[in-house]
mmCIF file of C-alpha atoms in Angstrom:
data_model
loop_
_atom_site.group_PDB
_atom_site.id
_atom_site.type_symbol
_atom_site.label_atom_id
_atom_site.label_comp_id
_atom_site.label_asym_id
_atom_site.label_seq_id
_atom_site.Cartn_x
_atom_site.Cartn_y
_atom_site.Cartn_z
ATOM 1 C CA UNK A 1 128.094 63.854 165.259
ATOM 2 C CA UNK A 2 130.919 60.417 166.658
ATOM 3 C CA UNK A 3 133.117 63.031 168.053
ATOM 4 C CA UNK A 4 136.862 61.371 169.722
ATOM 5 C CA UNK A 5 138.773 63.219 172.009
ATOM 6 C CA UNK A 6 141.894 63.373 172.068
ATOM 7 C CA UNK A 7 145.016 65.799 173.280
ATOM 8 C CA UNK A 8 146.299 67.811 170.573
ATOM 9 C CA UNK A 9 149.647 67.716 172.280
ATOM 10 C CA UNK A 10 152.046 65.950 174.696
ATOM 11 C CA UNK A 11 155.483 65.997 175.867
ATOM 12 C CA UNK A 12 158.028 63.521 177.740
ATOM 13 C CA UNK A 13 161.287 62.545 178.799
ATOM 14 C CA UNK A 14 163.041 59.756 176.536
ATOM 15 C CA UNK A 15 162.812 56.545 179.217
ATOM 16 C CA UNK A 16 159.657 58.193 180.603
ATOM 17 C CA UNK A 17 156.219 56.874 180.762
ATOM 18 C CA UNK A 18 153.706 58.689 178.823
ATOM 19 C CA UNK A 19 149.623 58.130 178.199
ATOM 20 C CA UNK A 20 147.547 59.410 175.727
ATOM 21 C CA UNK A 21 143.794 59.176 176.462
ATOM 22 C CA UNK A 22 140.549 59.235 174.284
ATOM 23 C CA UNK A 23 137.481 59.665 174.410
ATOM 24 C CA UNK A 24 134.502 58.638 171.829
ATOM 25 C CA UNK A 25 130.416 58.416 171.783
ATOM 26 C CA UNK A 26 129.538 54.566 172.663
ATOM 27 C CA UNK A 27 126.985 54.574 170.341
ATOM 28 C CA UNK A 28 127.488 51.913 167.769
ATOM 29 C CA UNK A 29 131.005 51.471 168.935
ATOM 30 C CA UNK A 30 132.016 48.439 167.610
ATOM 31 C CA UNK A 31 135.961 48.451 168.323
ATOM 32 C CA UNK A 32 139.060 51.116 168.902
ATOM 33 C CA UNK A 33 142.198 51.322 167.084
ATOM 34 C CA UNK A 34 145.277 53.010 167.958
ATOM 35 C CA UNK A 35 147.711 54.445 165.179
ATOM 36 C CA UNK A 36 150.893 55.673 164.706
ATOM 37 C CA UNK A 37 152.165 58.566 161.814
ATOM 38 C CA UNK A 38 155.447 60.132 161.826
ATOM 39 C CA UNK A 39 155.192 63.590 159.849
ATOM 40 C CA UNK A 40 154.823 63.663 156.345
ATOM 41 C CA UNK A 41 154.429 59.496 156.560
ATOM 42 C CA UNK A 42 151.088 56.742 156.791
ATOM 43 C CA UNK A 43 149.636 56.094 159.474
ATOM 44 C CA UNK A 44 150.758 52.415 160.438
ATOM 45 C CA UNK A 45 149.180 50.051 162.708
ATOM 46 C CA UNK A 46 149.533 49.753 166.616
ATOM 47 C CA UNK A 47 146.349 47.912 168.579
ATOM 48 C CA UNK A 48 143.587 47.219 168.703
ATOM 49 C CA UNK A 49 140.570 46.811 171.407
ATOM 50 C CA UNK A 50 137.131 45.722 171.186
ATOM 51 C CA UNK A 51 136.907 44.106 174.624
ATOM 52 C CA UNK A 52 137.122 46.316 177.924
ATOM 53 C CA UNK A 53 140.840 45.923 179.294
ATOM 54 C CA UNK A 54 144.454 46.016 178.348
ATOM 55 C CA UNK A 55 146.430 44.524 175.624
ATOM 56 C CA UNK A 56 149.828 44.621 175.997
ATOM 57 C CA UNK A 57 152.537 44.524 172.607
ATOM 58 C CA UNK A 58 155.823 45.058 173.667
ATOM 59 C CA UNK A 59 156.489 48.693 174.928
ATOM 60 C CA UNK A 60 152.953 49.774 173.677
ATOM 61 C CA UNK A 61 149.630 49.027 175.801
ATOM 62 C CA UNK A 62 146.491 49.809 175.042
ATOM 63 C CA UNK A 63 143.661 49.819 177.773
ATOM 64 C CA UNK A 64 139.624 49.925 176.952
ATOM 65 C CA UNK A 65 136.472 50.809 178.497
ATOM 66 C CA UNK A 66 133.349 50.161 176.481
ATOM 67 C CA UNK A 67 130.848 51.711 179.586
ATOM 68 C CA UNK A 68 132.899 55.097 179.610
ATOM 69 C CA UNK A 69 134.169 55.348 176.113
ATOM 70 C CA UNK A 70 137.617 55.944 177.168
ATOM 71 C CA UNK A 71 140.698 54.433 175.903
ATOM 72 C CA UNK A 72 144.344 55.455 176.891
ATOM 73 C CA UNK A 73 147.664 54.645 174.891
ATOM 74 C CA UNK A 74 150.437 53.625 176.754
ATOM 75 C CA UNK A 75 154.178 53.723 175.346
ATOM 76 C CA UNK A 76 156.600 53.174 177.925
ATOM 77 C CA UNK A 77 160.922 53.224 177.974
ATOM 78 C CA UNK A 78 159.896 56.089 176.003
ATOM 79 C CA UNK A 79 162.531 56.794 172.812
ATOM 80 C CA UNK A 80 163.558 59.581 170.503
ATOM 81 C CA UNK A 81 162.282 57.035 167.537
ATOM 82 C CA UNK A 82 158.399 57.315 169.496
ATOM 83 C CA UNK A 83 157.679 61.305 167.926
ATOM 84 C CA UNK A 84 155.068 61.187 166.691
ATOM 85 C CA UNK A 85 151.417 61.766 166.435
ATOM 86 C CA UNK A 86 149.357 58.725 167.437
ATOM 87 C CA UNK A 87 145.705 58.498 166.386
ATOM 88 C CA UNK A 88 142.468 57.234 167.789
ATOM 89 C CA UNK A 89 140.108 55.928 165.859
ATOM 90 C CA UNK A 90 137.001 54.385 166.339
ATOM 91 C CA UNK A 91 135.065 51.250 163.911
ATOM 92 C CA UNK A 92 130.866 52.384 164.679
ATOM 93 C CA UNK A 93 128.519 49.762 162.851
ATOM 94 C CA UNK A 94 125.704 52.438 162.448
ATOM 95 C CA UNK A 95 128.575 54.258 160.140
ATOM 96 C CA UNK A 96 128.895 51.269 157.614
ATOM 97 C CA UNK A 97 131.909 49.853 159.989
ATOM 98 C CA UNK A 98 133.734 52.541 158.815
ATOM 99 C CA UNK A 99 136.715 54.345 160.719
ATOM 100 C CA UNK A 100 136.344 57.149 162.154
ATOM 101 C CA UNK A 101 139.226 59.435 163.441
ATOM 102 C CA UNK A 102 140.218 61.633 166.162
ATOM 103 C CA UNK A 103 142.129 64.672 165.305
ATOM 104 C CA UNK A 104 145.111 62.801 166.650
ATOM 105 C CA UNK A 105 147.657 63.632 169.670
ATOM 106 C CA UNK A 106 151.133 64.905 169.049
ATOM 107 C CA UNK A 107 153.573 63.693 170.794
ATOM 108 C CA UNK A 108 157.492 64.565 171.234
ATOM 109 C CA UNK A 109 160.271 63.079 173.018
ATOM 110 C CA UNK A 110 163.142 65.104 174.493
ATOM 111 C CA UNK A 111 166.062 63.568 175.748
ATOM 112 C CA UNK B 1 157.542 46.779 151.494
ATOM 113 C CA UNK B 2 154.816 47.829 150.890
ATOM 114 C CA UNK B 3 151.861 46.240 149.782
ATOM 115 C CA UNK B 4 149.700 48.707 148.839
ATOM 116 C CA UNK B 5 151.141 51.437 146.337
ATOM 117 C CA UNK B 6 150.000 54.981 145.680
ATOM 118 C CA UNK B 7 151.115 57.023 142.614
ATOM 119 C CA UNK B 8 152.409 59.456 142.180
ATOM 120 C CA UNK B 9 153.575 60.289 145.454
ATOM 121 C CA UNK B 10 154.202 64.117 144.751
ATOM 122 C CA UNK B 11 152.131 65.968 142.301
ATOM 123 C CA UNK B 12 152.579 69.678 141.883
ATOM 124 C CA UNK B 13 149.786 70.807 139.392
ATOM 125 C CA UNK B 14 147.838 74.153 137.489
ATOM 126 C CA UNK B 15 144.241 74.693 138.036
ATOM 127 C CA UNK B 16 142.043 73.511 135.966
ATOM 128 C CA UNK B 17 144.077 70.143 135.151
ATOM 129 C CA UNK B 18 142.528 66.763 135.000
ATOM 130 C CA UNK B 19 144.491 64.177 137.874
ATOM 131 C CA UNK B 20 144.162 60.821 138.736
ATOM 132 C CA UNK B 21 145.713 59.145 141.873
ATOM 133 C CA UNK B 22 146.260 55.470 141.643
ATOM 134 C CA UNK B 23 146.263 52.896 144.332
ATOM 135 C CA UNK B 24 146.592 49.556 144.095
ATOM 136 C CA UNK B 25 146.706 46.879 146.455
ATOM 137 C CA UNK B 26 147.870 43.185 146.109
ATOM 138 C CA UNK B 27 147.144 42.054 150.278
ATOM 139 C CA UNK B 28 143.418 40.769 148.191
ATOM 140 C CA UNK B 29 141.597 43.100 150.462
ATOM 141 C CA UNK B 30 137.985 43.886 149.802
ATOM 142 C CA UNK B 31 136.885 47.239 151.004
ATOM 143 C CA UNK B 32 139.301 50.376 149.947
ATOM 144 C CA UNK B 33 139.272 53.637 151.145
ATOM 145 C CA UNK B 34 140.735 57.298 150.178
ATOM 146 C CA UNK B 35 141.470 59.406 152.923
ATOM 147 C CA UNK B 36 141.762 63.505 152.877
ATOM 148 C CA UNK B 37 144.960 64.970 155.547
ATOM 149 C CA UNK B 38 145.519 68.450 155.731
ATOM 150 C CA UNK B 39 148.675 69.116 157.398
ATOM 151 C CA UNK B 40 148.664 68.700 161.136
ATOM 152 C CA UNK B 41 144.832 67.743 160.912
ATOM 153 C CA UNK B 42 142.585 64.901 160.659
ATOM 154 C CA UNK B 43 141.989 62.179 158.295
ATOM 155 C CA UNK B 44 138.767 62.499 156.337
ATOM 156 C CA UNK B 45 137.123 59.606 154.618
ATOM 157 C CA UNK B 46 136.136 60.969 151.276
ATOM 158 C CA UNK B 47 135.368 57.729 148.989
ATOM 159 C CA UNK B 48 134.741 54.258 149.991
ATOM 160 C CA UNK B 49 134.439 50.988 147.996
ATOM 161 C CA UNK B 50 133.173 47.870 149.296
ATOM 162 C CA UNK B 51 134.227 45.633 146.437
ATOM 163 C CA UNK B 52 134.156 45.422 142.483
ATOM 164 C CA UNK B 53 131.449 48.046 141.505
ATOM 165 C CA UNK B 54 130.926 49.668 144.999
ATOM 166 C CA UNK B 55 131.553 53.136 145.728
ATOM 167 C CA UNK B 56 130.009 55.333 148.276
ATOM 168 C CA UNK B 57 130.979 58.611 149.929
ATOM 169 C CA UNK B 58 132.576 59.127 152.660
ATOM 170 C CA UNK B 59 131.448 62.276 155.550
ATOM 171 C CA UNK B 60 133.748 64.784 153.870
ATOM 172 C CA UNK B 61 132.259 65.270 150.670
ATOM 173 C CA UNK B 62 134.731 65.753 147.863
ATOM 174 C CA UNK B 63 134.554 66.868 144.086
ATOM 175 C CA UNK B 64 136.669 63.954 143.622
ATOM 176 C CA UNK B 65 135.433 60.630 141.552
ATOM 177 C CA UNK B 66 136.382 56.904 142.094
ATOM 178 C CA UNK B 67 136.288 53.984 140.675
ATOM 179 C CA UNK B 68 136.241 50.089 141.538
ATOM 180 C CA UNK B 69 136.708 47.975 137.909
ATOM 181 C CA UNK B 70 139.302 45.338 140.049
ATOM 182 C CA UNK B 71 139.701 44.555 143.638
ATOM 183 C CA UNK B 72 143.170 45.327 143.734
ATOM 184 C CA UNK B 73 142.971 49.181 142.213
ATOM 185 C CA UNK B 74 141.226 52.664 143.596
ATOM 186 C CA UNK B 75 141.620 54.972 141.080
ATOM 187 C CA UNK B 76 140.789 59.096 142.554
ATOM 188 C CA UNK B 77 140.026 61.445 139.588
ATOM 189 C CA UNK B 78 139.604 64.821 139.811
ATOM 190 C CA UNK B 79 138.326 66.087 137.210
ATOM 191 C CA UNK B 80 139.732 69.586 136.991
ATOM 192 C CA UNK B 81 141.865 70.743 140.230
ATOM 193 C CA UNK B 82 141.691 73.734 142.572
ATOM 194 C CA UNK B 83 143.967 75.157 144.643
ATOM 195 C CA UNK B 84 141.305 74.006 147.557
ATOM 196 C CA UNK B 85 142.229 70.278 146.436
ATOM 197 C CA UNK B 86 145.735 71.304 147.656
ATOM 198 C CA UNK B 87 146.078 68.088 150.636
ATOM 199 C CA UNK B 88 147.777 64.972 151.402
ATOM 200 C CA UNK B 89 145.227 61.878 149.921
ATOM 201 C CA UNK B 90 145.877 58.605 151.265
ATOM 202 C CA UNK B 91 145.064 55.044 150.537
ATOM 203 C CA UNK B 92 143.770 52.646 152.439
ATOM 204 C CA UNK B 93 142.043 48.431 152.240
ATOM 205 C CA UNK B 94 141.323 46.304 154.869
ATOM 206 C CA UNK B 95 139.256 43.165 154.872
ATOM 207 C CA UNK B 96 135.227 42.983 154.803
ATOM 208 C CA UNK B 97 135.352 40.579 157.423
ATOM 209 C CA UNK B 98 137.037 40.535 160.910
ATOM 210 C CA UNK B 99 138.109 43.886 162.822
ATOM 211 C CA UNK B 100 138.793 46.227 159.648
ATOM 212 C CA UNK B 101 142.310 47.247 160.929
ATOM 213 C CA UNK B 102 143.174 49.595 157.855
ATOM 214 C CA UNK B 103 146.950 49.435 155.505
ATOM 215 C CA UNK B 104 148.116 52.764 154.382
ATOM 216 C CA UNK B 105 149.361 53.411 151.622
ATOM 217 C CA UNK B 106 152.133 55.440 151.711
ATOM 218 C CA UNK B 107 149.928 58.791 150.314
ATOM 219 C CA UNK B 108 150.206 61.470 147.610
ATOM 220 C CA UNK B 109 150.801 65.066 148.440
ATOM 221 C CA UNK B 110 148.728 67.056 145.981
ATOM 222 C CA UNK B 111 149.828 70.098 145.367
ATOM 223 C CA UNK B 112 147.646 72.859 143.336
ATOM 224 C CA UNK B 113 149.000 76.094 141.882
#
């Protein structure tokens, strides 16, 4: 299979920084995505990494290491509205370029 | 403002009924997808399409069927609904070329009694 592993739940405090990790099988890798999904809503696109390194977009950053099959999503200056599930998804070119999603990490931001 | 539309948003229906979940997108995307997601669980791909007259099954077996007669429209049909079909169904689309960024619809939450 193409297991994508991420922690099930995390809790952090408003104003703090949190890092959500994702590991995946490297065979056929063709890009990694992070999506945010609020309860009962559709996922929305946050970031895309295909080369090694850090991509920064405002309070959110995403990092990729292709050799290690590892990515993380970094959220800074946490706000209550950041409470959501964060989905790691990998594009595999040996799966017809379909996205495979991890189970998601449910982040709870506390005051 | 949504560029991908799903109807109905919520549907409660009895066992044995035929249902069609509608999905339309106005972005000119070639590829369209249907995902199934139970509450708090991961998304599973059940159908996808590369373009008109193209339909493929995803990695999760599903008794549903799809059609792609027009680029913008990708309906999903269940001929005979059962309680095991109770779930949220998410439609998505993307361009065929490029990074394959998916845009999702708001979802259709189906409950079969």
